């Protein structure tokens, strides 16, 4: 498969606007703004079947259409570049090495949505990306690709990089909007949805970096070509960020629907030291872990739920038999506890409670019925929280406790780790 | 969210408030306010500006941000302590932000934390005696494929080992 998103990265470089243009960059934007109506673009994106790459997998064209039907102005376009899900680093190569691909995608999107103001909400942990993006925006401005009269077509779009400050919850779109407005990033009740009432009460479209990076190619090559990549219900390429015990961790652009087995063994060179595979988290730490039996499951929004997990951000974390699952989930729960925004009680208190029990188990200070308590607490949090953070925390733990039950029991019975004992 | 901000109060590391610095902050905030349709929208970047100029978000800076944006000081404090990357107490000259989340953990990040404690007397949330380094434990910095990793001031470093850590720290005086 020809690379669409990572194609232009690499040693020749696409950071500078000249080299991006030399490799065919900004052609999609010229075509869109020059020859197409906003309606044409929305229709094209709709028929491409593109689904949001941030985690939820909502059809992008449909989201755009909802926003475009709302008569309120201004409309805001926000790029969600707050990839804070542990295991995820897929957007980073775009942000640091191919900033113009994102900017081009945003200009086309802004034109389609008739939006004149855009923000890139960039996670605070990417200071280098901030420098790269700001330089790229200046370059685009100087060429007349951004600003008040783009390509002399009376189309206005200005873009600002907004630097996040280290809060995972701001990856959730309504929390991100609160944060952009200068408040604590706590999720808002939906409806109303941001497409109708987002930033400062105006229609706001929040799209992930990777989603926006697909737009120029779709506009240049057509929806039909795009829909022929990947699987029917989830077309297109997908970025997978692979970490953990594989020989070649990194970011891979592969067709949607590829199996975990192909990712791990064909592309990432298999498990380090040829050790046995113990488990895989397929889409970042808030997606349930899978046992090696699920290796042949296609990686997309439709098939993974059938195996009890989710595609999430496509962050594949691979564990071999040297990894203690109890320790992994104790650390994961520490994360959820830290990142709980505090708005609702089941999550705020529950994540701390689950973490405390897991710490006890991990340190061998547990009592016989701790596992039962843990199960009980998790079951009482799942499905009862305001946003997906608390729910996810409980569900990933329940999945791990189901698949690796013996490891939890060993810890409790022997007050030490099964992995280290082996 | 506040526990990562804990720091021993250290007179020597407290940056001085000068008229020059306050003027710098004011100019920056006025510029930022032009980028958002509401003054409060400029609050987060203004706090970053304050942190850059004063080394942390000092009471004087909060007062100044409040005067200009019209957001109350209490609200600003509430916002500042919600986000992990704002420092509300004075910090060391260089800030080590080390990730210990799952991908880094399984590649040995916790050993590095222990090493920083043994060799430099640096504990999570703490600052070295000489005020040179502060250590902040991070929740994933998006470098899981090259774990363990850290951000030192505003530079990222990957594939850390104890030796590499030593060499790197040497170059931050
Ligand atoms: S589930 Fe957690 S993160 Fe979400 S609103 Fe409730 S407290 Fe906040």
XYZ file of C-alpha atoms and ligand atoms in Angstrom:
603
model
C 0.000 0.000 0.000
C 1.190 3.485 -0.835
C 1.704 5.520 2.316
C -0.666 8.436 2.602
C 0.197 9.965 5.930
C 3.783 8.977 6.586
C 4.765 9.132 2.920
C 6.294 12.538 3.120
C 8.246 12.039 6.321
C 11.747 10.671 6.188
C 15.223 11.848 5.532
C 14.473 14.178 2.620
C 12.284 16.106 5.026
C 8.945 17.812 4.674
C 9.236 20.179 7.568
C 9.965 23.195 5.382
C 7.165 24.363 3.137
C 9.337 24.259 -0.013
C 10.081 20.581 0.359
C 6.471 19.808 1.190
C 5.343 21.601 -1.971
C 8.087 19.940 -4.007
C 6.555 16.603 -3.032
C 3.112 17.597 -4.228
C 1.919 19.273 -1.054
C -0.885 21.865 -1.033
C -2.247 20.502 -4.332
C -5.311 19.168 -2.507
C -5.933 22.564 -0.970
C -5.600 24.325 -4.329
C -8.078 21.927 -5.836
C -10.508 22.248 -2.931
C -10.471 26.020 -2.583
C -10.097 26.604 -6.325
C -12.540 24.160 -7.896
C -14.853 22.717 -5.276
C -17.749 24.020 -3.218
C -17.847 23.361 0.529
C -20.765 21.014 -0.137
C -18.695 19.030 -2.678
C -15.965 18.474 -0.116
C -18.342 17.350 2.615
C -19.954 14.902 0.152
C -16.544 13.593 -0.868
C -15.488 13.019 2.737
C -18.822 11.359 3.473
C -18.494 8.920 0.602
C -14.862 8.172 1.462
C -16.155 6.523 4.655
C -13.441 8.185 6.763
C -13.991 7.648 10.465
C -12.411 9.790 13.175
C -8.993 8.552 14.224
C -9.034 9.925 17.757
C -10.619 6.838 19.275
C -14.391 6.977 18.909
C -14.452 6.277 15.172
C -17.392 8.549 14.356
C -17.920 9.161 10.601
C -16.112 12.427 9.841
C -18.295 13.541 6.929
C -21.418 13.172 9.022
C -19.933 15.258 11.815
C -19.053 17.956 9.308
C -22.522 17.894 7.852
C -24.133 18.384 11.268
C -21.974 21.434 11.849
C -22.526 22.857 8.382
C -26.307 22.728 8.845
C -26.114 24.944 11.924
C -26.625 28.569 10.891
C -24.580 30.063 13.758
C -21.270 31.835 13.033
C -18.368 31.960 13.579
C -17.648 28.278 13.351
C -14.538 26.944 14.968
C -12.296 24.176 13.725
C -10.189 22.531 16.394
C -7.476 19.994 15.833
C -7.189 17.650 18.774
C -3.436 17.168 19.099
C -3.606 16.254 22.760
C -2.663 12.613 22.328
C -2.265 11.712 25.981
C -3.453 8.121 25.954
C -0.559 6.068 27.327
C 0.954 4.004 24.523
C -0.025 6.544 21.876
C 2.523 8.488 19.877
C 1.047 8.143 16.393
C 0.330 11.842 15.819
C 3.809 12.880 16.843
C 5.525 12.145 13.478
C 2.926 14.288 11.708
C 3.279 17.136 14.193
C 7.054 17.092 14.262
C 7.972 16.030 10.724
C 5.047 16.809 8.478
C 3.299 19.873 9.917
C 2.104 21.121 6.528
C 0.102 17.967 5.909
C -1.914 18.799 9.008
C -2.166 22.479 8.103
C -3.282 21.636 4.570
C -5.887 19.251 5.982
C -7.122 21.976 8.304
C -7.363 24.593 5.542
C -9.445 22.259 3.379
C -11.632 21.344 6.354
C -12.067 25.000 7.309
C -13.113 25.814 3.760
C -15.619 22.952 3.741
C -17.017 24.048 7.090
C -16.815 27.768 6.365
C -14.795 28.255 9.473
C -12.519 31.260 9.797
C -10.774 30.442 13.076
C -8.878 27.311 13.936
C -6.907 26.091 16.928
C -4.467 23.241 17.232
C -4.806 22.041 20.826
C -1.344 20.573 21.249
C -0.330 18.544 24.271
C 2.125 20.298 26.571
C 4.472 17.324 26.457
C 5.415 18.107 22.826
C 7.462 21.331 23.060
C 9.385 20.488 19.895
C 6.167 20.028 17.911
C 5.061 23.464 19.095
C 8.144 25.097 17.594
C 7.735 23.156 14.337
C 4.031 23.979 13.989
C 4.486 27.660 14.716
C 7.185 27.965 12.079
C 5.034 26.051 9.593
C 2.067 28.349 10.239
C 4.264 31.390 9.552
C 5.452 29.823 6.312
C 1.882 29.110 5.213
C 0.868 32.666 6.091
C 3.724 34.090 4.062
C 2.568 32.110 1.011
C -1.024 33.230 1.376
C -2.244 29.738 2.276
C -3.468 31.028 5.615
C -4.713 34.490 6.467
C -7.444 36.809 5.283
C -7.618 36.151 1.536
C -6.448 32.628 0.867
C -5.455 32.049 -2.782
C -7.245 35.353 -3.500
C -10.573 33.576 -3.131
C -11.948 35.763 -0.336
C -11.582 32.826 2.003
C -10.301 33.652 5.464
C -8.772 31.206 7.921
C -6.393 31.880 10.792
C -4.747 29.216 12.858
C -3.319 29.331 16.384
C -1.361 26.703 18.284
C -2.780 26.369 21.781
C -0.447 24.580 24.148
C -2.107 22.188 26.596
C -0.788 21.929 30.119
C -0.753 18.265 30.999
C -4.266 16.941 31.571
C -5.250 13.696 29.876
C -8.940 14.477 30.141
C -8.491 17.379 27.706
C -8.339 14.791 24.931
C -12.102 14.407 25.471
C -13.611 16.979 23.137
C -15.857 18.847 25.572
C -13.092 18.999 28.199
C -10.763 20.252 25.487
C -13.258 23.007 24.691
C -13.504 24.011 28.355
C -9.726 24.129 28.505
C -9.481 26.266 25.368
C -11.908 28.690 26.956
C -9.455 29.066 29.836
C -11.022 26.840 32.451
C -10.305 23.532 34.179
C -10.664 20.849 31.551
C -13.760 19.062 32.797
C -16.185 17.376 30.392
C -19.498 19.008 29.564
C -22.855 17.285 29.529
C -23.936 16.241 26.027
C -26.209 17.226 24.300
C -25.793 19.886 23.114
C -22.956 18.471 21.058
C -19.989 20.634 20.127
C -20.992 20.618 16.450
C -23.900 22.839 17.507
C -22.645 24.437 20.680
C -18.936 24.165 21.315
C -16.358 26.896 21.812
C -18.059 30.017 23.159
C -21.403 28.439 22.308
C -20.687 28.310 18.574
C -20.581 25.307 16.197
C -17.223 23.633 16.713
C -15.699 20.703 14.912
C -13.033 18.830 16.826
C -11.001 16.421 14.703
C -7.925 14.391 15.548
C -4.562 15.106 13.880
C -4.571 11.834 11.960
C -8.141 12.381 10.736
C -7.203 15.785 9.320
C -4.031 14.366 7.771
C -6.210 12.096 5.581
C -8.175 14.988 4.072
C -5.679 16.275 1.431
C -5.282 12.804 -0.079
C -9.033 12.183 -0.242
C -9.600 15.509 -1.980
C -6.750 14.928 -4.437
C -7.428 11.279 -5.232
C -11.146 10.964 -4.666
C -13.347 9.125 -2.211
C -13.450 5.990 -4.321
C -9.701 5.445 -4.238
C -9.692 6.041 -0.496
C -12.567 3.659 0.163
C -10.677 0.879 -1.602
C -8.054 0.846 1.173
C -8.648 -1.054 4.397
C -11.918 -2.795 5.221
C -15.406 -1.976 4.026
C -16.836 -0.555 7.255
C -13.580 1.210 8.178
C -11.738 2.328 5.081
C -8.368 4.002 4.786
C -4.960 3.683 6.314
C -4.397 3.692 10.081
C -1.407 4.752 12.119
C -0.424 2.229 14.757
C 2.031 3.187 17.471
C 3.620 0.009 18.737
C 5.505 -0.164 22.039
C 6.570 -2.748 24.580
C 8.385 -5.985 24.006
C 8.680 -6.056 20.222
C 11.909 -5.916 18.238
C 10.964 -2.847 16.227
C 8.645 -0.524 18.116
C 7.513 2.618 16.314
C 4.747 4.205 14.262
C 3.438 2.197 11.303
C 1.004 3.220 8.619
C -0.987 0.122 7.659
C -4.395 -0.563 6.162
C -7.287 -0.600 8.590
C -8.297 -4.169 9.386
C -4.787 -5.602 9.484
C -4.428 -8.253 12.177
C -2.452 -7.953 15.390
C -0.395 -10.930 14.287
C 0.694 -9.149 11.114
C 1.543 -5.977 13.034
C 3.603 -7.742 15.683
C 5.295 -10.469 13.665
C 5.482 -9.106 10.105
C 6.056 -5.419 10.716
C 7.570 -5.170 14.188
C 9.941 -8.117 13.896
C 8.268 -10.280 16.551
C 8.815 -10.404 20.298
C 12.177 -9.377 21.766
C 14.406 -12.372 22.382
C 11.811 -14.655 20.783
C 9.956 -14.899 24.101
C 6.319 -15.959 24.303
C 3.630 -13.323 23.906
C 1.575 -12.817 27.026
C -0.943 -10.147 26.061
C -1.605 -7.101 23.923
C -3.376 -3.860 24.631
C -4.642 -2.961 21.152
C -5.605 0.718 21.384
C -3.937 2.414 24.348
C -4.182 1.819 28.055
C -7.923 2.499 28.280
C -8.771 -0.321 25.869
C -9.157 -3.818 27.369
C -6.195 -6.190 27.090
C -6.374 -9.182 24.726
C -4.885 -12.615 25.211
C -2.751 -14.194 22.437
C -5.883 -16.033 21.245
C -7.119 -12.798 19.711
C -4.027 -12.295 17.540
C -5.960 -12.806 14.325
C -8.585 -10.225 15.067
C -8.684 -7.459 12.432
C -7.712 -4.112 13.898
C -10.650 -1.819 13.226
C -13.639 -0.175 14.891
C -15.971 -3.077 14.081
C -14.056 -6.288 14.810
C -12.187 -5.462 18.023
C -15.391 -4.925 20.059
C -16.365 -8.488 19.139
C -13.213 -9.646 20.928
C -14.020 -7.524 23.964
C -11.765 -4.604 23.184
C -11.593 -1.439 21.072
C -9.406 0.134 18.427
C -9.031 3.330 20.459
C -6.095 5.320 19.193
C -4.394 2.285 17.635
C -1.696 2.198 20.314
C -0.526 -1.405 20.425
C 1.278 -2.294 23.670
C 2.898 -5.694 23.654
C 3.734 -7.715 26.774
C 5.863 -10.841 26.922
C 6.062 -13.356 29.762
C 8.465 -11.183 31.784
C 5.794 -8.558 32.384
C 3.699 -8.687 35.542
C 0.092 -7.879 34.689
C -0.744 -6.841 38.252
C 2.051 -4.285 38.142
C 0.912 -3.028 34.732
C -2.596 -2.389 36.044
C -1.403 -0.893 39.280
C 0.580 1.652 37.248
C -2.301 2.133 34.835
C -4.676 2.798 37.726
C -2.232 5.299 39.212
C -2.564 7.088 35.890
C -6.366 7.066 35.939
C -6.381 8.238 39.551
C -4.051 11.103 38.690
C -5.954 12.076 35.583
C -9.488 11.806 36.931
C -10.821 15.340 36.568
C -12.716 15.089 39.837
C -16.106 16.036 38.455
C -17.977 12.841 39.323
C -17.748 10.703 42.445
C -17.549 7.155 41.014
C -14.441 8.047 39.027
C -12.788 10.446 41.462
C -13.129 8.099 44.438
C -13.264 4.813 42.568
C -10.005 5.123 40.656
C -8.197 5.985 43.912
C -9.814 3.053 45.645
C -8.974 0.593 42.881
C -5.396 1.890 42.809
C -5.050 1.488 46.591
C -6.186 -2.139 46.460
C -3.937 -2.878 43.493
C -0.976 -1.321 45.322
C -1.669 -3.540 48.307
C -1.795 -6.616 46.089
C 1.370 -5.559 44.290
C 3.269 -4.978 47.519
C 2.105 -8.233 49.073
C 0.165 -6.421 51.815
C -3.196 -7.658 50.672
C -5.866 -9.656 52.435
C -7.707 -12.731 51.167
C -10.834 -10.937 49.996
C -9.094 -8.047 48.234
C -9.762 -9.522 44.829
C -13.443 -9.737 45.573
C -13.500 -6.137 46.791
C -11.623 -5.002 43.725
C -14.072 -6.755 41.434
C -16.985 -5.281 43.346
C -15.612 -1.733 43.223
C -14.814 -1.968 39.509
C -18.254 -3.351 38.678
C -19.856 -0.506 40.568
C -17.893 2.120 38.660
C -18.297 0.670 35.153
C -21.146 2.371 33.347
C -21.756 4.871 36.138
C -19.379 7.697 35.344
C -19.911 11.013 33.616
C -17.388 10.468 30.830
C -15.474 7.499 29.394
C -12.418 7.928 31.651
C -13.812 6.328 34.789
C -15.731 3.736 32.819
C -12.611 2.800 30.886
C -10.522 2.497 34.045
C -12.955 0.010 35.535
C -13.455 -1.973 32.337
C -9.793 -2.460 31.518
C -9.189 -3.739 35.016
C -12.138 -6.138 34.836
C -10.826 -7.499 31.534
C -7.341 -8.020 32.964
C -8.722 -9.703 36.078
C -10.723 -12.069 33.909
C -7.915 -13.097 31.561
C -5.073 -13.125 34.115
C -7.073 -14.243 37.144
C -4.451 -16.770 38.193
C -1.782 -14.099 38.309
C -3.848 -11.898 40.631
C -4.629 -14.915 42.798
C -0.984 -15.949 42.932
C -0.032 -12.473 44.124
C -2.596 -12.572 46.886
C -1.853 -16.102 48.004
C 1.931 -15.888 47.889
C 2.336 -12.144 48.510
C 4.668 -11.888 45.596
C 4.792 -11.791 41.837
C 4.308 -14.896 39.725
C 6.584 -13.599 36.987
C 9.539 -13.010 39.282
C 8.955 -16.297 41.059
C 9.124 -18.253 37.819
C -3.493 16.992 40.756
C -1.393 19.083 43.037
C 0.960 16.556 44.436
C 3.474 16.816 41.631
C 3.967 20.446 42.441
C 5.286 19.842 45.926
C 8.693 21.357 46.461
C 10.762 22.294 49.434
C 10.731 26.086 49.684
C 14.168 27.174 48.791
C 15.003 30.845 49.193
C 17.826 30.724 46.649
C 15.677 29.447 43.802
C 12.912 32.025 44.233
C 13.146 34.284 41.196
C 13.029 38.015 41.779
C 9.979 39.999 40.750
C 11.126 42.990 38.753
C 9.268 45.729 36.955
C 10.974 44.576 33.762
C 9.618 41.044 34.124
C 6.124 42.280 34.906
C 6.209 44.486 31.810
C 7.279 41.526 29.703
C 4.375 39.503 31.066
C 1.883 42.315 30.402
C 3.005 42.648 26.779
C 2.759 38.931 26.236
C -0.738 38.702 27.710
C -1.975 41.596 25.567
C -0.675 39.808 22.490
C -2.297 36.519 23.536
C -5.661 38.165 24.153
C -5.823 38.974 20.450
C -5.841 35.272 19.583
C -9.040 34.367 21.442
C -12.539 35.790 21.274
C -12.716 35.993 25.083
C -10.094 37.264 27.504
C -10.340 34.122 29.566
C -9.322 32.116 26.484
C -5.869 33.625 26.847
C -5.568 32.350 30.412
C -3.701 29.084 29.824
C -1.051 30.551 27.517
C -0.732 33.536 29.884
C 0.083 31.171 32.724
C 2.760 29.547 30.562
C 4.172 33.002 29.890
C 4.230 33.728 33.627
C 5.981 30.437 34.277
C 8.576 31.156 31.632
C 9.306 34.639 32.951
C 9.249 33.933 36.700
C 10.231 30.254 36.754
C 6.868 29.423 38.294
C 3.398 30.896 38.570
C 4.110 33.374 41.317
C 1.468 35.270 43.309
C 2.570 38.489 41.597
C 2.077 36.893 38.195
C -1.389 35.679 39.171
C -2.250 39.222 40.257
C -1.047 40.629 36.964
C -2.883 38.025 34.858
C -6.021 38.700 36.878
C -5.785 42.490 36.418
C -5.449 42.222 32.675
C -7.836 39.387 31.830
C -10.448 40.178 34.451
C -10.485 36.580 35.672
C -10.420 36.444 39.479
C -7.234 35.350 41.228
C -9.109 32.501 42.942
C -10.289 31.182 39.597
C -6.793 31.456 38.154
C -5.350 29.463 41.051
C -8.044 26.840 40.536
C -7.094 26.532 36.883
C -3.345 26.539 37.534
C -3.452 23.659 40.007
C -5.671 21.537 37.752
C -2.973 21.126 35.111
C 0.112 19.032 35.817
C 2.540 21.191 33.859
C 1.993 24.433 35.727
C 4.398 24.940 38.573
C 2.837 26.800 41.438
C 5.945 26.689 43.648
C 9.530 27.668 42.807
C 11.440 24.961 40.969
C 15.069 24.084 40.298
C 16.930 25.638 37.366
C 16.292 22.584 35.215
C 13.201 20.413 35.307
C 13.485 16.703 34.646
C 10.129 15.330 33.581
C 10.531 11.587 33.632
C 7.810 9.227 32.460
C 7.059 6.118 34.510
C 3.845 5.102 32.772
C 3.396 1.516 31.579
C 5.605 1.510 28.447
C 8.446 3.292 30.272
C 7.893 1.256 33.417
C 8.375 -2.095 31.699
C 11.604 -0.768 30.187
C 13.016 0.190 33.586
C 11.897 3.776 34.340
C 11.461 2.984 38.021
C 15.129 2.031 38.299
C 15.985 5.438 36.896
C 13.841 7.150 39.525
C 15.645 5.159 42.229
C 18.993 6.058 40.669
C 18.193 9.783 40.679
C 17.375 9.415 44.357
C 20.587 7.568 45.225
C 23.024 9.558 43.157
C 21.551 13.068 43.141
C 19.326 13.011 46.211
C 16.471 13.826 43.855
C 13.038 12.494 44.798
C 9.795 12.823 42.817
C 8.454 16.328 43.346
C 11.730 17.416 44.922
C 14.690 19.628 44.046
C 18.403 19.005 44.500
C 20.130 20.809 47.389
C 21.957 23.100 44.985
C 18.722 24.056 43.207
C 19.988 22.686 39.904
C 17.350 20.037 39.141
C 13.748 19.329 40.025
C 12.129 15.987 39.281
C 8.576 15.592 38.079
C 7.078 12.159 37.378
C 5.098 12.222 34.141
C 2.018 10.391 32.920
C 3.132 9.387 29.398
C 5.032 11.815 27.198
C 4.274 10.113 23.885
C 7.620 8.399 23.465
C 6.540 4.843 24.295
C 8.364 3.323 21.313
C 11.703 4.605 22.596
C 11.088 4.113 26.303
C 12.193 5.012 28.905
C 12.087 8.704 28.137
C 12.009 12.167 29.663
C 11.707 15.841 28.866
C 14.524 17.977 30.265
C 13.433 21.624 30.230
C 12.018 21.633 26.694
C 14.134 18.900 25.097
C 13.079 15.276 24.731
C 15.424 12.352 25.407
C 14.708 8.689 24.714
C 16.149 5.212 25.335
C 17.472 6.271 28.724
C 19.908 4.282 30.792
C 21.678 5.273 33.994
C 24.822 6.109 32.035
C 22.982 8.154 29.481
C 21.172 10.003 32.262
C 24.511 10.879 33.873
C 25.949 12.183 30.617
C 22.856 14.224 29.860
C 22.575 15.804 33.291
C 26.240 16.764 33.085
C 25.428 19.171 30.246
C 22.759 21.055 32.232
C 24.637 23.299 34.625
S -15.448 9.980 34.694
Fe -13.644 10.861 35.721
S -12.715 12.170 34.205
Fe -14.824 11.760 33.524
S -16.058 13.431 34.400
Fe -16.076 11.802 35.903
S -14.351 12.358 37.271
Fe -14.061 13.490 35.394
